Amino acid sequence: MTNDTLYKKSYFSRLPELGDLAPEAFKAFVEFDQKAVAPGELTAKFKEIIAIAVAHTTGCPYCIEVHVNNAKKQDVSREEVSESIMVATALKAGSAVAHGGNALNAYDGTSDQELYKQQYFDRIKEFAKLSGDAFQGFIDFDKKAMKAGVLSAKEKELIAVAVAHTTGCPYCIDIHTKGAKNQGASKEEVAESIFVATALKAGSAIAHSVNALNAYDSE
């Protein structure tokens, strides 16, 4: 490995070494990961679409590579991939905007000891006056990203639920879980989307272990 090359597709081939270094934990993760992306209430194809969105949220290049390739095998179109990425982008940006209510509370010196309340989310409307053009630009993008296209509104809400669990935004979880329910998603479908997100977030950590192995062996 050269000092300036931190990511190569070939590095991912080192991942099985973890099976020798931490066999029980590695095996348990692999079994969980396979179950999380297996078809259930949601199809294997749609779970790969969710996985692509989440991989762009975690920023794992190995995961993006793996799940885009898996998605192509499931006949996922380039348009479906693109729309899932836009939902992920909207949710990651939306998490920052949503937490703006907390920032306003902090700036105003509120004495409330509870850091998360649904009512705090209402404060983001204040950004329409504080940063009007940027705020309106975000609102317009968010609406277009979540609008039904090659992916249905229900599918986009389920992707949003998964991504919201990756960004850890309680406001987004609340909004998009209700949005998914309103679009006809079952509780089982919501749960399966969450476990795809869980597998991908954990998978990102494991995938990056190949960089740790490279770093350890370079000394």
Short mmCIF file of C-alpha atoms in Angstrom, two decimals:
data_model
loop_
_atom_site.label_atom_id
_atom_site.label_comp_id
_atom_site.label_asym_id
_atom_site.label_seq_id
_atom_site.Cartn_x
_atom_site.Cartn_y
_atom_site.Cartn_z
CA MET A 1 0.00 0.00 0.00
CA THR A 2 1.35 3.44 -0.89
CA ASN A 3 1.12 6.12 1.76
CA ASP A 4 -1.28 8.26 -0.31
CA THR A 5 -3.69 5.50 -1.37
CA LEU A 6 -6.16 4.80 1.41
CA TYR A 7 -8.95 3.24 -0.63
CA LYS A 8 -8.69 0.63 -3.36
CA LYS A 9 -11.23 -1.96 -4.40
CA SER A 10 -8.58 -4.60 -3.87
CA TYR A 11 -8.23 -3.70 -0.18
CA PHE A 12 -11.74 -5.07 0.46
CA SER A 13 -10.41 -8.57 -0.23
CA ARG A 14 -8.71 -8.42 3.16
CA LEU A 15 -12.07 -8.49 4.96
CA PRO A 16 -12.10 -12.31 5.47
CA GLU A 17 -9.00 -11.91 7.64
CA LEU A 18 -11.35 -10.71 10.38
CA GLY A 19 -12.84 -14.19 10.33
CA ASP A 20 -9.49 -15.45 11.60
CA LEU A 21 -8.80 -12.56 13.98
CA ALA A 22 -12.25 -12.36 15.61
CA PRO A 23 -14.08 -15.47 14.35
CA GLU A 24 -17.16 -15.56 16.57
CA ALA A 25 -18.02 -11.88 16.21
CA PHE A 26 -17.30 -11.89 12.48
CA LYS A 27 -19.47 -14.94 11.89
CA ALA A 28 -22.29 -13.43 13.92
CA PHE A 29 -22.15 -10.22 11.91
CA VAL A 30 -22.19 -12.04 8.58
CA GLU A 31 -25.22 -14.08 9.65
CA PHE A 32 -27.03 -10.93 10.80
CA ASP A 33 -26.13 -9.03 7.63
CA GLN A 34 -27.45 -11.82 5.42
CA LYS A 35 -30.73 -11.97 7.33
CA ALA A 36 -31.15 -8.18 7.25
CA VAL A 37 -30.95 -7.98 3.45
CA ALA A 38 -32.82 -11.23 2.73
CA PRO A 39 -36.30 -10.87 1.21
CA GLY A 40 -39.17 -10.65 3.66
CA GLU A 41 -41.98 -8.12 3.70
CA LEU A 42 -39.61 -6.07 1.53
CA THR A 43 -38.06 -7.60 -1.57
CA ALA A 44 -34.34 -8.27 -1.87
CA LYS A 45 -34.27 -5.75 -4.72
CA PHE A 46 -35.78 -2.96 -2.62
CA LYS A 47 -33.51 -3.78 0.32
CA GLU A 48 -30.52 -3.25 -1.97
CA ILE A 49 -31.97 0.12 -2.96
CA ILE A 50 -32.24 1.02 0.73
CA ALA A 51 -28.70 -0.23 1.27
CA ILE A 52 -27.38 2.07 -1.47
CA ALA A 53 -29.03 5.07 0.16
CA VAL A 54 -27.66 4.19 3.59
CA ALA A 55 -24.17 3.53 2.19
CA HIS A 56 -24.14 7.09 0.84
CA THR A 57 -25.12 8.30 4.30
CA THR A 58 -22.33 6.40 6.06
CA GLY A 59 -19.92 7.43 3.29
CA CYS A 60 -18.46 3.95 2.88
CA PRO A 61 -16.98 3.51 -0.63
CA TYR A 62 -16.70 -0.26 -0.17
CA CYS A 63 -20.39 -0.52 0.77
CA ILE A 64 -21.40 1.62 -2.20
CA GLU A 65 -19.44 -0.64 -4.53
CA VAL A 66 -20.86 -3.85 -3.07
CA HIS A 67 -24.49 -2.81 -2.95
CA VAL A 68 -24.62 -1.08 -6.33
CA ASN A 69 -23.24 -4.28 -7.85
CA ASN A 70 -25.78 -6.33 -5.88
CA ALA A 71 -28.55 -4.00 -7.01
CA LYS A 72 -27.60 -4.39 -10.67
CA LYS A 73 -27.93 -8.16 -10.26
CA GLN A 74 -31.45 -7.51 -8.95
CA ASP A 75 -32.24 -5.45 -12.08
CA VAL A 76 -32.28 -2.13 -10.22
CA SER A 77 -32.17 0.68 -12.77
CA ARG A 78 -29.79 3.62 -12.77
CA GLU A 79 -32.80 5.87 -12.17
CA GLU A 80 -33.79 3.91 -9.05
CA VAL A 81 -30.23 4.15 -7.75
CA SER A 82 -30.21 7.89 -8.41
CA GLU A 83 -33.52 8.52 -6.68
CA SER A 84 -32.44 6.53 -3.62
CA ILE A 85 -29.27 8.63 -3.40
CA MET A 86 -31.30 11.85 -3.62
CA VAL A 87 -33.51 10.68 -0.75
CA ALA A 88 -30.37 9.95 1.28
CA THR A 89 -29.00 13.39 0.43
CA ALA A 90 -32.24 15.08 1.47
CA LEU A 91 -32.33 13.17 4.74
CA LYS A 92 -28.72 13.86 5.62
CA ALA A 93 -29.20 17.55 4.91
CA GLY A 94 -32.57 17.43 6.63
CA SER A 95 -30.99 16.08 9.78
CA ALA A 96 -28.80 19.18 9.96
CA VAL A 97 -31.74 21.50 9.34
CA ALA A 98 -33.93 19.66 11.85
CA HIS A 99 -31.31 20.09 14.56
CA GLY A 100 -31.41 23.81 13.83
CA GLY A 101 -34.24 23.99 16.34
CA ASN A 102 -31.81 22.80 18.99
CA ALA A 103 -29.30 25.42 17.85
CA LEU A 104 -31.88 28.17 18.24
CA ASN A 105 -32.75 26.88 21.71
CA ALA A 106 -29.07 26.96 22.65
CA TYR A 107 -28.57 30.44 21.20
CA ASP A 108 -31.60 31.77 23.06
CA GLY A 109 -30.38 30.20 26.30
CA THR A 110 -33.48 28.13 26.98
CA SER A 111 -33.53 26.57 30.44
CA ASP A 112 -35.40 23.48 29.26
CA GLN A 113 -33.41 20.38 30.25
CA GLU A 114 -35.06 18.22 27.58
CA LEU A 115 -32.98 18.37 24.42
CA TYR A 116 -35.53 16.71 22.14
CA LYS A 117 -39.20 17.62 21.94
CA GLN A 118 -41.44 17.49 18.91
CA GLN A 119 -42.25 21.16 19.42
CA TYR A 120 -38.59 22.12 18.90
CA PHE A 121 -38.88 21.03 15.28
CA ASP A 122 -41.38 23.83 14.70
CA ARG A 123 -38.59 26.34 15.23
CA ILE A 124 -36.98 25.51 11.90
CA LYS A 125 -39.59 27.76 10.31
CA GLU A 126 -37.64 30.65 11.81
CA PHE A 127 -34.89 29.96 9.28
CA ALA A 128 -37.20 31.26 6.58
CA LYS A 129 -36.49 34.73 8.00
CA LEU A 130 -32.93 34.11 9.22
CA SER A 131 -31.63 32.48 6.02
CA GLY A 132 -34.49 32.71 3.57
CA ASP A 133 -32.94 31.80 0.22
CA ALA A 134 -30.95 28.84 1.54
CA PHE A 135 -33.86 27.56 3.61
CA GLN A 136 -36.27 27.77 0.69
CA GLY A 137 -33.71 26.08 -1.53
CA PHE A 138 -33.54 23.17 0.90
CA ILE A 139 -37.34 22.90 1.15
CA ASP A 140 -37.66 22.81 -2.63
CA PHE A 141 -34.97 20.13 -2.94
CA ASP A 142 -36.47 18.03 -0.14
CA LYS A 143 -39.91 18.05 -1.75
CA LYS A 144 -38.51 17.03 -5.13
CA ALA A 145 -36.31 14.29 -3.63
CA MET A 146 -39.29 12.77 -1.81
CA LYS A 147 -41.72 13.12 -4.72
CA ALA A 148 -42.79 9.84 -6.32
CA GLY A 149 -40.82 8.94 -9.43
CA VAL A 150 -39.48 5.57 -10.50
CA LEU A 151 -39.62 4.87 -6.78
CA SER A 152 -43.03 5.27 -5.18
CA ALA A 153 -43.77 7.71 -2.36
CA LYS A 154 -44.07 4.72 -0.02
CA GLU A 155 -40.68 3.37 -1.06
CA LYS A 156 -39.07 6.76 -0.61
CA GLU A 157 -40.55 7.10 2.88
CA LEU A 158 -39.18 3.67 3.82
CA ILE A 159 -35.75 4.67 2.50
CA ALA A 160 -36.06 7.87 4.54
CA VAL A 161 -36.87 5.88 7.67
CA ALA A 162 -33.72 3.79 7.17
CA VAL A 163 -31.53 6.82 6.53
CA ALA A 164 -33.01 8.69 9.51
CA HIS A 165 -31.89 5.85 11.75
CA THR A 166 -28.41 6.21 10.28
CA THR A 167 -28.20 9.97 10.83
CA GLY A 168 -29.72 9.51 14.29
CA CYS A 169 -32.22 12.34 13.87
CA PRO A 170 -35.25 11.81 16.15
CA TYR A 171 -37.29 14.45 14.32
CA CYS A 172 -36.67 12.75 10.98
CA ILE A 173 -37.51 9.33 12.43
CA ASP A 174 -40.81 10.68 13.71
CA ILE A 175 -41.74 12.46 10.49
CA HIS A 176 -40.81 9.72 8.06
CA THR A 177 -42.15 6.80 10.09
CA LYS A 178 -45.49 8.59 10.11
CA GLY A 179 -44.99 9.38 6.42
CA ALA A 180 -44.36 5.71 5.63
CA LYS A 181 -47.43 4.68 7.61
CA ASN A 182 -49.55 7.25 5.78
CA GLN A 183 -48.30 5.80 2.48
CA GLY A 184 -49.52 2.35 3.51
CA ALA A 185 -46.30 0.83 4.87
CA SER A 186 -46.79 -1.86 7.50
CA LYS A 187 -44.96 -1.94 10.81
CA GLU A 188 -43.11 -5.02 9.53
CA GLU A 189 -41.89 -3.11 6.45
CA VAL A 190 -40.70 -0.24 8.63
CA ALA A 191 -38.87 -2.69 10.89
CA GLU A 192 -37.16 -4.39 7.95
CA SER A 193 -35.98 -1.04 6.57
CA ILE A 194 -34.49 -0.23 9.98
CA PHE A 195 -32.57 -3.50 10.05
CA VAL A 196 -31.13 -2.85 6.59
CA ALA A 197 -29.89 0.48 7.97
CA THR A 198 -28.51 -1.28 11.04
CA ALA A 199 -26.65 -3.82 8.93
CA LEU A 200 -25.22 -1.12 6.68
CA LYS A 201 -24.08 1.10 9.54
CA ALA A 202 -22.39 -1.85 11.22
CA GLY A 203 -21.13 -3.03 7.83
CA SER A 204 -19.48 0.31 7.24
CA ALA A 205 -17.41 -0.15 10.37
CA ILE A 206 -16.41 -3.69 9.38
CA ALA A 207 -15.65 -2.64 5.80
CA HIS A 208 -13.27 0.03 7.00
CA SER A 209 -11.39 -2.60 9.00
CA VAL A 210 -9.38 -3.36 5.87
CA ASN A 211 -7.87 0.10 6.23
CA ALA A 212 -7.04 -0.72 9.84
CA LEU A 213 -5.31 -3.91 8.72
CA ASN A 214 -3.34 -1.96 6.13
CA ALA A 215 -2.36 0.64 8.71
CA TYR A 216 -1.34 -1.99 11.25
CA ASP A 217 0.77 -3.87 8.73
CA SER A 218 2.45 -0.73 7.39
CA GLU A 219 4.48 -0.19 10.58
#
